[in-house]
Each structure stands twice: as C-alpha cells, then as structure tokens.
CSV table of C-alpha atoms in Angstrom, one decimal:
chain,number,residue,atom,x,y,z
A,1,MET,CA,0.0,0.0,0.0
A,2,LYS,CA,2.8,2.4,0.9
A,3,ASP,CA,4.6,1.6,-2.4
A,4,ASN,CA,1.4,2.5,-4.3
A,5,ILE,CA,1.2,5.9,-2.4
A,6,LYS,CA,4.8,6.6,-3.2
A,7,HIS,CA,4.2,5.9,-6.8
A,8,TYR,CA,1.2,8.2,-7.0
A,9,LEU,CA,3.2,11.0,-5.1
A,10,ALA,CA,6.0,10.6,-7.5
A,11,ASP,CA,3.7,11.5,-10.4
A,12,SER,CA,4.0,15.3,-10.5
A,13,GLU,CA,1.1,15.8,-12.9
A,14,LEU,CA,-1.2,13.9,-10.5
A,15,LEU,CA,-0.1,16.2,-7.7
A,16,LEU,CA,-0.5,19.3,-9.7
A,17,ASN,CA,-4.0,18.3,-10.7
A,18,ALA,CA,-4.9,17.9,-7.0
A,19,VAL,CA,-3.8,21.5,-6.0
A,20,GLY,CA,-6.5,23.9,-5.2
A,21,GLU,CA,-4.7,26.9,-6.9
A,22,GLY,CA,-4.8,27.4,-10.7
A,23,ILE,CA,-1.6,26.4,-12.5
A,24,TYR,CA,-0.5,27.2,-15.9
A,25,GLY,CA,2.7,25.8,-17.5
A,26,PHE,CA,4.2,27.6,-20.5
A,27,ASP,CA,6.9,26.8,-23.0
A,28,ARG,CA,9.7,29.2,-24.1
A,29,GLU,CA,7.4,30.8,-26.6
A,30,GLY,CA,4.6,31.4,-24.0
A,31,ASN,CA,2.3,28.6,-25.3
A,32,ALA,CA,0.3,26.7,-22.7
A,33,VAL,CA,1.7,23.2,-22.1
A,34,PHE,CA,-0.2,22.4,-18.8
A,35,ILE,CA,-3.4,23.6,-17.2
A,36,ASN,CA,-4.7,22.0,-14.1
A,37,PRO,CA,-8.4,21.3,-13.3
A,38,ALA,CA,-8.5,24.2,-10.6
A,39,ALA,CA,-7.6,26.7,-13.4
A,40,GLU,CA,-10.3,25.2,-15.6
A,41,ASN,CA,-12.9,25.6,-12.9
A,42,MET,CA,-11.9,29.2,-12.2
A,43,THR,CA,-11.8,30.5,-15.8
A,44,GLY,CA,-14.3,28.2,-17.6
A,45,TRP,CA,-11.7,27.5,-20.2
A,46,CYS,CA,-11.1,23.7,-20.8
A,47,ALA,CA,-7.5,22.6,-21.2
A,48,GLY,CA,-8.2,21.3,-24.7
A,49,GLU,CA,-9.2,24.8,-25.8
A,50,LEU,CA,-6.0,26.4,-24.6
A,51,LEU,CA,-3.2,23.9,-24.7
A,52,GLY,CA,-0.6,24.8,-27.4
A,53,LYS,CA,-1.9,28.4,-27.6
A,54,ASN,CA,-0.7,31.8,-26.4
A,55,ILE,CA,-3.5,32.2,-23.8
A,56,HIS,CA,-2.9,35.8,-22.8
A,57,GLN,CA,-5.5,36.8,-25.3
A,58,TYR,CA,-8.0,34.4,-23.6
A,59,HIS,CA,-7.8,35.2,-19.9
A,60,HIS,CA,-5.4,38.2,-19.5
A,61,HIS,CA,-6.2,40.5,-22.4
A,62,SER,CA,-7.6,43.5,-20.3
A,63,TYR,CA,-7.1,45.3,-17.1
A,64,ALA,CA,-9.9,45.5,-14.5
A,65,ASP,CA,-11.2,48.7,-16.0
A,66,ASN,CA,-11.4,47.0,-19.5
A,67,SER,CA,-8.5,48.9,-20.9
A,68,PRO,CA,-6.2,46.8,-23.1
A,69,TYR,CA,-3.4,44.8,-21.5
A,70,PRO,CA,-0.8,44.1,-24.2
A,71,ALA,CA,0.9,40.7,-24.1
A,72,ALA,CA,4.3,42.6,-24.1
A,73,GLU,CA,3.4,44.0,-20.6
A,74,CYS,CA,2.2,40.7,-19.2
A,75,LYS,CA,4.2,39.8,-16.1
A,76,ILE,CA,3.9,36.0,-16.9
A,77,TYR,CA,5.6,36.6,-20.2
A,78,GLY,CA,8.1,38.9,-18.6
A,79,THR,CA,9.3,36.1,-16.5
A,80,LEU,CA,9.9,34.0,-19.7
A,81,GLN,CA,12.0,36.8,-21.0
A,82,ASP,CA,14.2,37.6,-18.0
A,83,GLY,CA,13.9,34.5,-15.8
A,84,ILE,CA,12.8,36.6,-12.8
A,85,SER,CA,10.1,35.4,-10.5
A,86,ARG,CA,7.3,37.8,-9.8
A,87,HIS,CA,4.4,38.0,-7.3
A,88,VAL,CA,1.5,40.1,-8.8
A,89,THR,CA,-1.7,41.6,-7.2
A,90,GLY,CA,-4.3,43.9,-8.3
A,91,GLU,CA,-5.0,42.3,-11.7
A,92,VAL,CA,-7.9,40.2,-13.0
A,93,PHE,CA,-8.2,37.1,-15.1
A,94,TRP,CA,-11.1,36.8,-17.6
A,95,ARG,CA,-13.5,33.9,-17.7
A,96,LYS,CA,-14.8,32.3,-20.9
A,97,ASP,CA,-18.3,33.9,-20.3
A,98,GLY,CA,-16.7,37.3,-20.4
A,99,SER,CA,-16.7,38.1,-16.7
A,100,SER,CA,-13.6,38.7,-14.6
A,101,PHE,CA,-12.4,37.8,-11.1
A,102,PRO,CA,-9.5,39.4,-9.1
A,103,VAL,CA,-6.4,37.3,-8.9
A,104,GLU,CA,-3.1,37.1,-7.0
A,105,TYR,CA,-0.4,35.1,-8.8
A,106,THR,CA,3.2,34.2,-8.9
A,107,THR,CA,5.3,33.5,-12.0
A,108,THR,CA,8.4,31.2,-11.6
A,109,PRO,CA,10.9,30.5,-14.5
A,110,VAL,CA,11.8,26.8,-15.3
A,111,PHE,CA,15.5,26.3,-16.0
A,112,LYS,CA,17.4,23.5,-17.8
A,113,ASN,CA,21.2,23.7,-18.1
A,114,ASN,CA,20.9,27.3,-16.8
A,115,GLU,CA,18.6,28.4,-19.5
A,116,VAL,CA,14.9,29.4,-19.3
A,117,ILE,CA,12.8,26.8,-21.0
A,118,GLY,CA,9.5,27.8,-19.7
A,119,ALA,CA,7.5,29.3,-16.7
A,120,VAL,CA,4.8,28.3,-14.3
A,121,ALA,CA,2.0,30.6,-13.2
A,122,VAL,CA,0.2,29.7,-9.9
A,123,PHE,CA,-2.9,31.8,-9.2
A,124,ARG,CA,-5.9,32.0,-6.9
A,125,ASP,CA,-9.3,33.8,-6.9
A,126,VAL,CA,-9.1,36.6,-4.2
A,127,SER,CA,-12.7,37.7,-4.5
A,128,GLU,CA,-13.6,36.7,-1.1
A,129,GLN,CA,-10.5,38.1,0.5
A,130,LEU,CA,-11.1,41.5,-1.2
A,131,GLN,CA,-14.7,41.5,-0.2
A,132,THR,CA,-13.6,40.7,3.4
A,133,GLU,CA,-11.1,43.5,3.3
A,134,SER,CA,-13.7,45.9,1.9
A,135,ASP,CA,-16.2,45.0,4.6
A,136,LEU,CA,-13.5,45.5,7.2
A,137,ARG,CA,-12.6,48.9,5.8
A,138,LYS,CA,-16.3,49.9,5.8
A,139,ALA,CA,-16.6,48.7,9.5
A,140,LEU,CA,-13.4,50.7,10.3
A,141,GLN,CA,-14.8,53.8,8.6
A,142,GLU,CA,-18.0,53.5,10.7
A,143,VAL,CA,-16.0,52.9,13.9
A,144,GLN,CA,-14.0,56.1,12.9
A,145,GLN,CA,-17.1,58.1,12.2
A,146,LEU,CA,-18.6,57.0,15.6
A,147,THR,CA,-15.3,57.9,17.3
A,148,GLU,CA,-15.1,61.3,15.7
A,149,GLN,CA,-18.7,61.9,16.7
A,150,LEU,CA,-18.1,60.9,20.2
A,151,GLN,CA,-15.0,63.0,20.4
A,152,ALA,CA,-17.0,66.0,19.0
A,153,GLU,CA,-19.8,65.4,21.5
A,154,ASN,CA,-17.2,65.0,24.3
A,155,THR,CA,-15.5,68.3,23.2
A,156,TYR,CA,-19.0,70.0,23.2
A,157,LEU,CA,-19.8,68.7,26.6
A,158,GLN,CA,-16.4,69.8,27.9
A,159,ASN,CA,-16.8,73.2,26.5
A,160,GLU,CA,-20.2,73.4,28.0
A,161,LEU,CA,-18.9,72.5,31.4
A,162,HIS,CA,-16.0,74.8,31.1
A,163,GLN,CA,-18.0,77.8,30.1
A,164,GLU,CA,-20.9,77.2,32.6
A,165,TRP,CA,-23.0,80.4,31.9
A,166,SER,CA,-21.6,80.9,28.4
A,167,ALA,CA,-24.9,80.6,26.6
A,168,ALA,CA,-26.7,83.1,28.9
A,169,GLY,CA,-24.8,86.1,27.7
A,170,LEU,CA,-26.1,86.1,24.2
A,171,VAL,CA,-29.8,85.6,25.1
A,172,GLY,CA,-32.3,88.3,24.3
A,173,GLU,CA,-34.2,90.2,21.7
A,174,SER,CA,-33.3,93.7,22.6
A,175,ALA,CA,-32.1,96.1,19.8
A,176,PRO,CA,-28.6,96.7,21.3
A,177,LEU,CA,-28.0,93.0,21.5
A,178,LYS,CA,-29.2,92.3,18.0
A,179,GLU,CA,-27.0,95.0,16.7
A,180,MET,CA,-24.0,93.6,18.5
A,181,LEU,CA,-24.7,90.0,17.2
A,182,GLU,CA,-25.0,91.3,13.7
A,183,GLN,CA,-21.5,92.9,13.9
A,184,LEU,CA,-20.3,89.6,15.5
A,185,GLU,CA,-21.5,87.4,12.6
A,186,LEU,CA,-20.2,89.9,9.9
A,187,VAL,CA,-16.6,90.1,11.3
A,188,ALA,CA,-16.3,86.4,12.4
A,189,LYS,CA,-15.8,85.2,8.8
A,190,THR,CA,-12.9,87.5,8.3
A,191,ASP,CA,-9.4,87.5,9.8
A,192,SER,CA,-9.6,91.1,10.9
A,193,THR,CA,-8.5,92.1,14.4
A,194,VAL,CA,-11.5,92.7,16.8
A,195,LEU,CA,-11.4,94.9,19.9
A,196,ILE,CA,-14.3,94.0,22.3
A,197,LEU,CA,-15.3,96.7,24.5
A,198,GLY,CA,-17.7,96.4,27.5
A,199,GLU,CA,-18.1,96.8,31.2
A,200,ASN,CA,-17.1,94.1,33.7
A,201,GLY,CA,-19.4,91.1,33.6
A,202,THR,CA,-21.0,91.8,30.1
A,203,GLY,CA,-19.5,88.6,28.6
A,204,LYS,CA,-16.4,89.8,26.6
A,205,GLU,CA,-14.8,86.3,26.6
A,206,LEU,CA,-18.1,84.8,25.5
A,207,VAL,CA,-18.2,87.1,22.5
A,208,ALA,CA,-14.6,86.2,21.6
A,209,ARG,CA,-15.4,82.5,21.8
A,210,ASN,CA,-18.4,83.0,19.4
A,211,ILE,CA,-16.3,84.9,16.9
A,212,HIS,CA,-13.7,82.1,16.9
A,213,SER,CA,-16.4,79.4,16.7
A,214,LEU,CA,-18.0,81.1,13.6
A,215,SER,CA,-14.6,81.7,11.9
A,216,LEU,CA,-12.7,79.6,9.4
A,217,ARG,CA,-10.2,78.9,12.2
A,218,ASN,CA,-12.7,77.1,14.4
A,219,LYS,CA,-10.8,73.8,14.0
A,220,SER,CA,-7.8,75.3,15.6
A,221,PRO,CA,-7.4,76.5,19.2
A,222,LEU,CA,-8.6,79.6,20.8
A,223,VAL,CA,-5.9,80.6,23.2
A,224,ARG,CA,-6.7,83.2,26.0
A,225,VAL,CA,-4.1,85.4,27.7
A,226,ASN,CA,-5.1,87.5,30.8
A,227,CYS,CA,-2.9,90.5,30.3
A,228,ALA,CA,-3.5,91.7,33.8
A,229,ALA,CA,-2.0,88.6,35.3
A,230,PHE,CA,1.5,89.0,34.1
A,231,THR,CA,4.3,91.6,34.6
A,232,SER,CA,6.2,92.8,31.5
A,233,SER,CA,9.0,90.1,32.0
A,234,LEU,CA,6.6,87.3,32.8
A,235,LEU,CA,4.4,88.3,29.9
A,236,GLU,CA,7.3,87.9,27.5
A,237,SER,CA,7.9,84.3,28.5
A,238,GLU,CA,4.1,83.6,28.6
A,239,LEU,CA,3.4,84.9,25.1
A,240,PHE,CA,6.6,83.9,23.3
A,241,GLY,CA,7.9,80.9,25.3
A,242,HIS,CA,11.5,80.3,26.3
A,243,GLU,CA,14.4,78.1,25.8
A,244,LYS,CA,15.9,75.7,28.4
A,245,GLY,CA,18.2,77.7,30.7
A,246,ALA,CA,16.9,81.1,29.5
A,247,PHE,CA,16.5,82.2,33.0
A,248,THR,CA,16.5,80.8,36.5
A,249,GLY,CA,13.9,78.1,36.8
A,250,ALA,CA,13.6,77.6,33.0
A,251,SER,CA,14.5,73.8,33.3
A,252,GLU,CA,13.0,73.0,29.9
A,253,ARG,CA,11.9,74.6,26.6
A,254,ARG,CA,8.4,75.9,26.6
A,255,LYS,CA,6.1,77.1,23.8
A,256,GLY,CA,4.3,80.4,24.4
A,257,ARG,CA,0.7,81.3,23.7
A,258,PHE,CA,1.6,82.6,20.3
A,259,GLU,CA,2.9,79.2,19.1
A,260,LEU,CA,0.0,77.4,20.8
A,261,ALA,CA,-2.4,79.7,18.9
A,262,ASN,CA,-0.8,79.2,15.5
A,263,LYS,CA,-3.5,78.7,12.7
A,264,GLY,CA,-6.1,79.7,15.4
A,265,THR,CA,-7.1,82.8,17.5
A,266,LEU,CA,-5.3,84.6,20.3
A,267,PHE,CA,-7.6,86.3,22.7
A,268,LEU,CA,-5.8,89.0,24.7
A,269,ASP,CA,-8.2,89.7,27.6
A,270,GLU,CA,-7.9,92.9,29.8
A,271,ILE,CA,-5.5,94.5,27.1
A,272,GLY,CA,-5.8,97.9,28.9
A,273,GLU,CA,-3.8,96.5,31.9
A,274,LEU,CA,-0.6,96.0,29.9
A,275,SER,CA,2.5,98.0,31.0
A,276,MET,CA,4.0,100.3,28.5
A,277,ALA,CA,7.0,97.9,28.3
A,278,ALA,CA,4.7,95.0,27.6
A,279,GLN,CA,2.8,97.0,25.0
A,280,SER,CA,6.0,97.6,23.0
A,281,LYS,CA,6.9,93.9,22.9
A,282,LEU,CA,3.4,92.9,21.9
A,283,LEU,CA,3.2,95.5,19.1
A,284,ARG,CA,6.2,94.2,17.3
A,285,VAL,CA,4.8,90.6,17.3
A,286,LEU,CA,1.4,91.8,16.1
A,287,GLN,CA,3.1,93.7,13.3
A,288,GLU,CA,5.5,91.0,12.2
A,289,GLN,CA,3.7,87.9,13.3
A,290,GLU,CA,7.1,86.5,14.2
A,291,PHE,CA,9.2,86.4,17.3
A,292,GLU,CA,11.9,84.7,19.2
A,293,ARG,CA,11.6,82.6,22.3
A,294,VAL,CA,13.1,84.1,25.5
A,295,GLY,CA,16.8,82.9,25.3
A,296,GLY,CA,16.5,81.8,21.8
A,297,ASN,CA,17.7,83.2,18.4
A,298,GLU,CA,15.4,81.2,16.1
A,299,THR,CA,12.7,83.3,14.4
A,300,ILE,CA,9.3,81.6,14.7
A,301,LYS,CA,6.5,82.7,12.3
A,302,VAL,CA,2.9,82.3,13.2
A,303,ASP,CA,-0.4,82.8,11.5
A,304,ILE,CA,-3.0,84.0,14.1
A,305,ARG,CA,-6.1,86.1,14.5
A,306,ILE,CA,-6.1,88.6,17.3
A,307,ILE,CA,-9.1,89.4,19.4
A,308,ALA,CA,-8.6,91.9,22.3
A,309,ALA,CA,-10.9,92.9,25.1
A,310,THR,CA,-11.0,95.6,27.8
A,311,ASN,CA,-13.4,97.4,30.0
A,312,ARG,CA,-11.2,100.6,29.9
A,313,ASP,CA,-11.4,103.7,27.6
A,314,LEU,CA,-8.2,103.0,25.6
A,315,LEU,CA,-8.5,106.3,23.6
A,316,GLN,CA,-8.5,108.2,26.9
A,317,MET,CA,-5.5,106.1,28.0
A,318,VAL,CA,-3.7,107.1,24.8
A,319,GLU,CA,-4.5,110.8,25.6
A,320,GLN,CA,-3.2,110.3,29.1
A,321,GLY,CA,0.1,108.6,27.9
A,322,ASP,CA,-0.9,105.2,29.3
A,323,PHE,CA,-1.4,103.4,26.2
A,324,ARG,CA,0.5,103.4,22.9
A,325,ILE,CA,-1.3,105.0,20.0
A,326,ASP,CA,0.2,102.7,17.4
A,327,LEU,CA,-0.9,99.6,19.4
A,328,TYR,CA,-4.4,101.2,19.8
A,329,TYR,CA,-4.8,101.5,16.1
A,330,ARG,CA,-3.4,98.0,15.5
A,331,LEU,CA,-6.1,96.6,17.8
A,332,ASN,CA,-9.0,98.9,17.0
A,333,VAL,CA,-9.7,97.6,13.5
A,334,PHE,CA,-13.2,96.4,14.2
A,335,PRO,CA,-14.6,97.4,17.6
A,336,ILE,CA,-17.5,95.6,19.0
A,337,HIS,CA,-19.4,97.2,21.9
A,338,ILE,CA,-21.2,94.9,24.3
A,339,PRO,CA,-24.3,96.7,25.7
A,340,ALA,CA,-24.4,96.8,29.5
A,341,LEU,CA,-27.4,94.8,31.1
A,342,ARG,CA,-29.0,98.1,32.3
A,343,LYS,CA,-29.3,99.1,28.5
A,344,ARG,CA,-31.2,95.8,27.6
A,345,PRO,CA,-33.6,95.2,30.7
A,346,GLN,CA,-36.1,93.5,28.3
A,347,ASP,CA,-33.6,90.7,28.0
A,348,ILE,CA,-33.6,90.0,31.7
A,349,PRO,CA,-36.6,87.4,31.7
A,350,ALA,CA,-34.9,85.4,29.0
A,351,LEU,CA,-31.5,85.6,30.7
A,352,CYS,CA,-33.2,84.5,34.0
A,353,GLN,CA,-34.8,81.5,32.3
A,354,VAL,CA,-31.5,80.2,30.9
A,355,ILE,CA,-29.5,80.8,34.2
A,356,ILE,CA,-32.2,79.2,36.3
A,357,GLY,CA,-32.1,76.1,34.1
A,358,LYS,CA,-28.4,75.8,34.7
A,359,LEU,CA,-28.8,76.4,38.4
A,360,ASN,CA,-31.4,73.6,38.6
A,361,SER,CA,-28.7,71.2,37.4
A,362,LYS,CA,-26.0,72.7,39.6
A,363,LEU,CA,-27.9,72.9,42.8
A,364,GLY,CA,-30.3,70.0,42.3
A,365,LYS,CA,-33.3,72.3,42.4
A,366,ASN,CA,-36.5,72.3,40.5
A,367,ILE,CA,-37.3,76.0,40.0
A,368,GLN,CA,-39.9,76.5,37.3
A,369,ALA,CA,-40.3,80.3,37.2
A,370,ILE,CA,-39.4,83.6,38.8
A,371,SER,CA,-42.1,85.9,40.3
A,372,ASN,CA,-43.3,88.9,38.4
A,373,SER,CA,-42.4,91.0,41.4
A,374,SER,CA,-38.9,89.8,41.3
A,375,LEU,CA,-38.7,90.4,37.5
A,376,LYS,CA,-39.9,93.9,38.0
A,377,MET,CA,-37.3,94.5,40.7
A,378,LEU,CA,-34.5,93.2,38.5
A,379,ALA,CA,-35.6,95.3,35.5
A,380,GLN,CA,-35.4,98.5,37.7
A,381,TYR,CA,-31.9,97.6,39.1
A,382,HIS,CA,-28.8,99.4,37.5
A,383,TRP,CA,-26.6,96.2,37.3
A,384,PRO,CA,-23.1,97.5,37.9
A,385,GLY,CA,-21.8,93.9,37.6
A,386,ASN,CA,-23.9,93.2,34.6
A,387,ILE,CA,-24.7,89.5,33.7
A,388,ARG,CA,-22.1,88.1,36.1
A,389,GLU,CA,-23.9,89.9,38.9
A,390,LEU,CA,-27.3,88.6,37.7
A,391,GLN,CA,-25.9,85.0,37.8
A,392,ASN,CA,-24.6,85.5,41.4
A,393,LEU,CA,-27.8,87.0,42.6
A,394,LEU,CA,-29.9,84.3,41.1
A,395,GLU,CA,-27.7,81.6,42.5
A,396,ARG,CA,-28.0,83.1,46.0
A,397,GLU,CA,-31.7,83.3,45.8
A,398,ALA,CA,-32.0,79.8,44.2
A,399,ILE,CA,-30.2,78.4,47.3
A,400,LEU,CA,-32.6,80.0,49.6
A,401,THR,CA,-35.7,79.1,47.6
A,402,ARG,CA,-37.5,75.9,48.9
A,403,GLY,CA,-40.4,75.8,46.3
A,404,ASN,CA,-40.5,76.0,42.5
A,405,ILE,CA,-41.0,79.7,42.2
A,406,LEU,CA,-38.0,81.9,42.7
A,407,ASP,CA,-39.0,85.0,44.7
A,408,PHE,CA,-36.3,87.5,45.8
A,409,LYS,CA,-35.9,87.7,49.5
A,410,HIS,CA,-33.3,90.5,49.6
A,411,LYS,CA,-33.6,94.0,48.3
A,412,LEU,CA,-31.0,95.1,45.7
A,413,LEU,CA,-28.7,98.0,46.2
A,414,ALA,CA,-30.0,101.4,45.3
A,415,ASP,CA,-29.0,103.0,42.0
A,416,PRO,CA,-26.5,105.8,42.6
A,417,GLY,CA,-28.0,107.5,39.4
A,418,SER,CA,-31.4,107.3,40.9
A,419,GLN,CA,-30.2,108.9,44.1
A,420,ALA,CA,-28.6,111.8,42.2
A,421,GLU,CA,-31.9,112.3,40.4
A,422,ALA,CA,-33.7,112.4,43.7
A,423,PHE,CA,-31.2,115.0,45.0
A,424,GLU,CA,-31.9,117.1,42.0
A,425,SER,CA,-35.5,117.0,42.5
A,426,LEU,CA,-35.1,118.1,46.2
A,427,ALA,CA,-33.1,121.1,44.9
A,428,MET,CA,-35.7,122.1,42.5
A,429,ALA,CA,-38.4,121.8,45.2
A,430,GLU,CA,-36.2,124.0,47.4
A,431,LYS,CA,-35.8,126.5,44.7
A,432,ARG,CA,-39.4,126.8,44.0
A,433,HIS,CA,-40.2,127.2,47.7
A,434,ILE,CA,-37.6,130.0,48.2
A,435,CYS,CA,-38.9,131.7,45.1
A,436,ALA,CA,-42.5,131.5,46.3
A,437,VAL,CA,-41.5,133.1,49.7
A,438,LEU,CA,-39.5,135.8,48.0
A,439,GLU,CA,-42.5,136.6,45.8
A,440,ALA,CA,-44.7,136.9,48.9
A,441,CYS,CA,-42.1,139.3,50.6
A,442,HIS,CA,-41.8,141.3,47.5
A,443,TRP,CA,-38.2,140.0,47.1
A,444,GLN,CA,-37.2,141.6,50.4
A,445,ILE,CA,-34.4,139.4,51.9
A,446,GLY,CA,-33.6,140.9,55.4
A,447,GLY,CA,-35.6,142.6,58.1
A,448,ASP,CA,-38.7,141.6,60.1
A,449,ASN,CA,-40.8,141.2,56.9
A,450,GLY,CA,-38.0,139.7,54.8
A,451,ALA,CA,-37.9,136.2,53.4
A,452,ALA,CA,-34.9,135.1,55.5
A,453,ARG,CA,-37.0,135.5,58.6
A,454,VAL,CA,-40.0,133.6,57.1
A,455,LEU,CA,-37.6,130.8,56.1
A,456,GLY,CA,-35.8,130.7,59.4
A,457,LEU,CA,-32.5,131.4,57.8
A,458,PRO,CA,-29.8,134.0,58.5
A,459,ASP,CA,-29.7,136.6,55.7
A,460,SER,CA,-26.3,135.5,54.5
A,461,THR,CA,-27.4,131.8,54.2
A,462,LEU,CA,-30.4,132.8,52.1
A,463,ARG,CA,-28.3,134.8,49.9
A,464,SER,CA,-25.8,131.9,49.5
A,465,LYS,CA,-28.7,129.5,48.6
A,466,MET,CA,-30.0,132.0,46.0
A,467,LYS,CA,-26.6,132.1,44.4
A,468,LYS,CA,-26.3,128.4,44.5
A,469,LEU,CA,-29.7,127.8,43.0
A,470,ALA,CA,-29.4,130.6,40.5
A,471,ILE,CA,-32.3,132.5,42.0
A,472,ALA,CA,-32.5,136.1,40.7
A,473,ARG,CA,-35.3,138.7,41.0
A,474,PRO,CA,-37.2,138.9,37.7
A,475,GLY,CA,-37.0,142.1,35.6
C-alpha cells in the first residue's frame, strides 16, 4: 500500500491536478503546455481549448477597467524573457463567459542547463479576500465616524462644562444685543483684528469664543491670555515661550501662547492692563507675526487672528500717555461694543430662564419660574456687575428658595444714578419754595418782613442759597 502511495506522489502531474490553486505551464514561446483542473474551474476555459496556444488573449487581455493589456506588458511573459520570479496583485483574469475575477499570482521560471525553457504561473481567486477587506474597511470607517462623533460630543460637553454660563450672555431680543450680534457674525468670517469693549461682567470672553467658533479657524485652538495677570517680564515668556536655561527656573523649553495659537485665534483679555514695556513687545509681534523665544535666536513665524478685550477707555488712556497709540490703532480695526445689562432690561426674563435652568442642574433644584415682582425689581436695578452679577444674585436666591417659584428675599442696592436724580428733584423743590417766599415778601431778603425771617435762615445763608440755586429777582 505504501509503495502505491509513493508511486502516486512521484507522479508530478497527478499532484498538480490535486492542487486547489490554478496552475498554468508555459513553454519558451509562451504557449500553454499544462493547465490543471482548478484553473479550468476558475476560468471556464477547458485545457483542450488552450493547450498549445498563447493564452494571454483568452484570460489576461484586459485590465480590471477593461483597458487593453498588451501581451508585451504581461508579467507572466516577462518571467519567460528575463527569468525573474514575480508576485502580482491587483490584476484580473477573464472567464470564458466574459466576466472577470481578481487574482493574486506568482510566476516562476523553469530552468534547464541554466537556460529558461518555460515558466509556471500559480494563481488564486481573491474575490472573497477582497470582499472581506472591503467589509473590514467599511466597518473601520463606521467606527472612525462614531469615534469622531463621540469626540466631537465630548468636546462639546467639555466646552459646555468649562464655560458654565456661556450661553446666557447672548440671550435676548433687545435692539442693542441684536445689533452687536449682527456685527459679530459679519466680522467672524474674516481674519480682521477685533477689539471687544464692555463693562465688567458683560461677557467679553463669550463674544470672543463665538467669533472664533464662527470663523474659518474654528478647527484650531482659541488661546486666552489674561494680560492683567503678568508683569512685563513674565508676559514675554508667557506669550513667546522660552528656551531651556533662558533664566533661573527655566528647566525645559516651553512654547508660548503665540505658538499654541498658530492657525487659530489669540484672545488678549484685559489688554488695557498691559504696562508700556509689555505694549512695546506685543506691538512688534502683532506687526510682524514673528518672534523669538526668550533665550533663543530662532525666528518663529505664526499665523494667528487677534481678538482683544477691555473694560477701559483705551483712547482716553492714549491721551493720558498710558497706552501706545500705534498699538491702539493696531487693535481697534473692528470694535464691538457689548451693551451693559441696564441698556437691555427687556432681555432679563430670557436671561433668568437660561440661568435658572443651569442652576437647577448645579444645585439639584426644580425651580420652574421667577415671580413677576422679582422680575420687575430686576428690570429696575442698575446692574453695575452686569450678567455676572445677575448670575450670582440668582444663584444666591435659588439656594434660599424651597419651592419651585423663585421670589427674591433680599432687596437690591440702590442705584447711585437714581439717588442723584432724587437729590436734583429736592433742589428744584427747594428753589421753587424760596422763590415763592421771595415773591410773597416782594423780594425783600432781610428785616422783620424779609424772606430770610420767614424761612428761618440768616440773611447770609439765604443769599448763599439763592446764588447756588441761580435765583434772581425777575425784571
């Protein structure tokens, strides 16, 4: 039995016919001299139809896109010419019925007496493999899309947590707010420098973030620098970075905010607090958009959009010599004025609704509304701290509220402006009273029948009041 098996295994043709891959044998001229059953099954061409023929025209005549595949370019015949083995992918063989299938094949020369006398091509149908790879790529793309979506949602949630009250500042329907938002949208799509002006607590950083998010740079970072937090020397390192050993404590090289903001937006908050020395250093970088790290000599170029913000009157500072005029003009390309909350009292109900919604989550409350009396009181308040003060007041009252209606328990501080108006009204009343007494006394000031005696004042005091209140006898 063993001898019979050895005899069968010694028969090379029998073995080649049993192989699952397709096998072609070629003579020196490229004519087919052997075709195994696997090749017949895959191509539909019978061995009797192809033996002794140049079979390139039958199964290898075109590329996958149906463009012609000249026999001179055929890799199989190339091996016959140069005796070099080849491993080929990305091609197709054509069936007898005119259809094609993707193949992977190797061509191996056959030598006799160190001369090429033919070649063997071993091929296999890789349709299932390619389909599996395609399915895998599709699955990976779906995973990538889901990953990007999750990352985007995570970034959004992180931004929401980071900004806390951010959305509240741009809520409302008042004319001043709408005008400001229109300006914001117009300038956001440009690369122009923006100077945001507004009182403390009006939401200058929020406006800067919205300009950046609406800009073409929104895929790059928005980097914030609080100019009031650094001295001139520290600001230079913070903005431009430093090299290792540049100064005591510089144990490693550090990138500055300008580098971090490259291709994005640099937000210079509280720009009015910069010292004159820091203003000079900043101006050069804004003009050139290039700098050197502290302790370095390499010039670093950046592409950034500048947004600055301040609650100070920069033009007045320029006149007083506290702010460089060239830096002022560099920054004041497109000023945006954020209206104070007292200029937009009709927005307070909408602001309260947004803020209370956030407070419910933060404090575990279930406040549904704010009382009308509280809203009226808020609308009449002068808001020196603007939206930030409104947030703080609402949070304090929310903590004290036990029910689902927020009703202010504390009175707000009086408006100094209202007090001034009240004082002026009192002065006018005093002027009218003195004038009436003078008329009754025929404008006699002193003596028993004089106005001073009626008013209970010394003559000199009445004369002083008349001068102060601009009272003069008519005619």
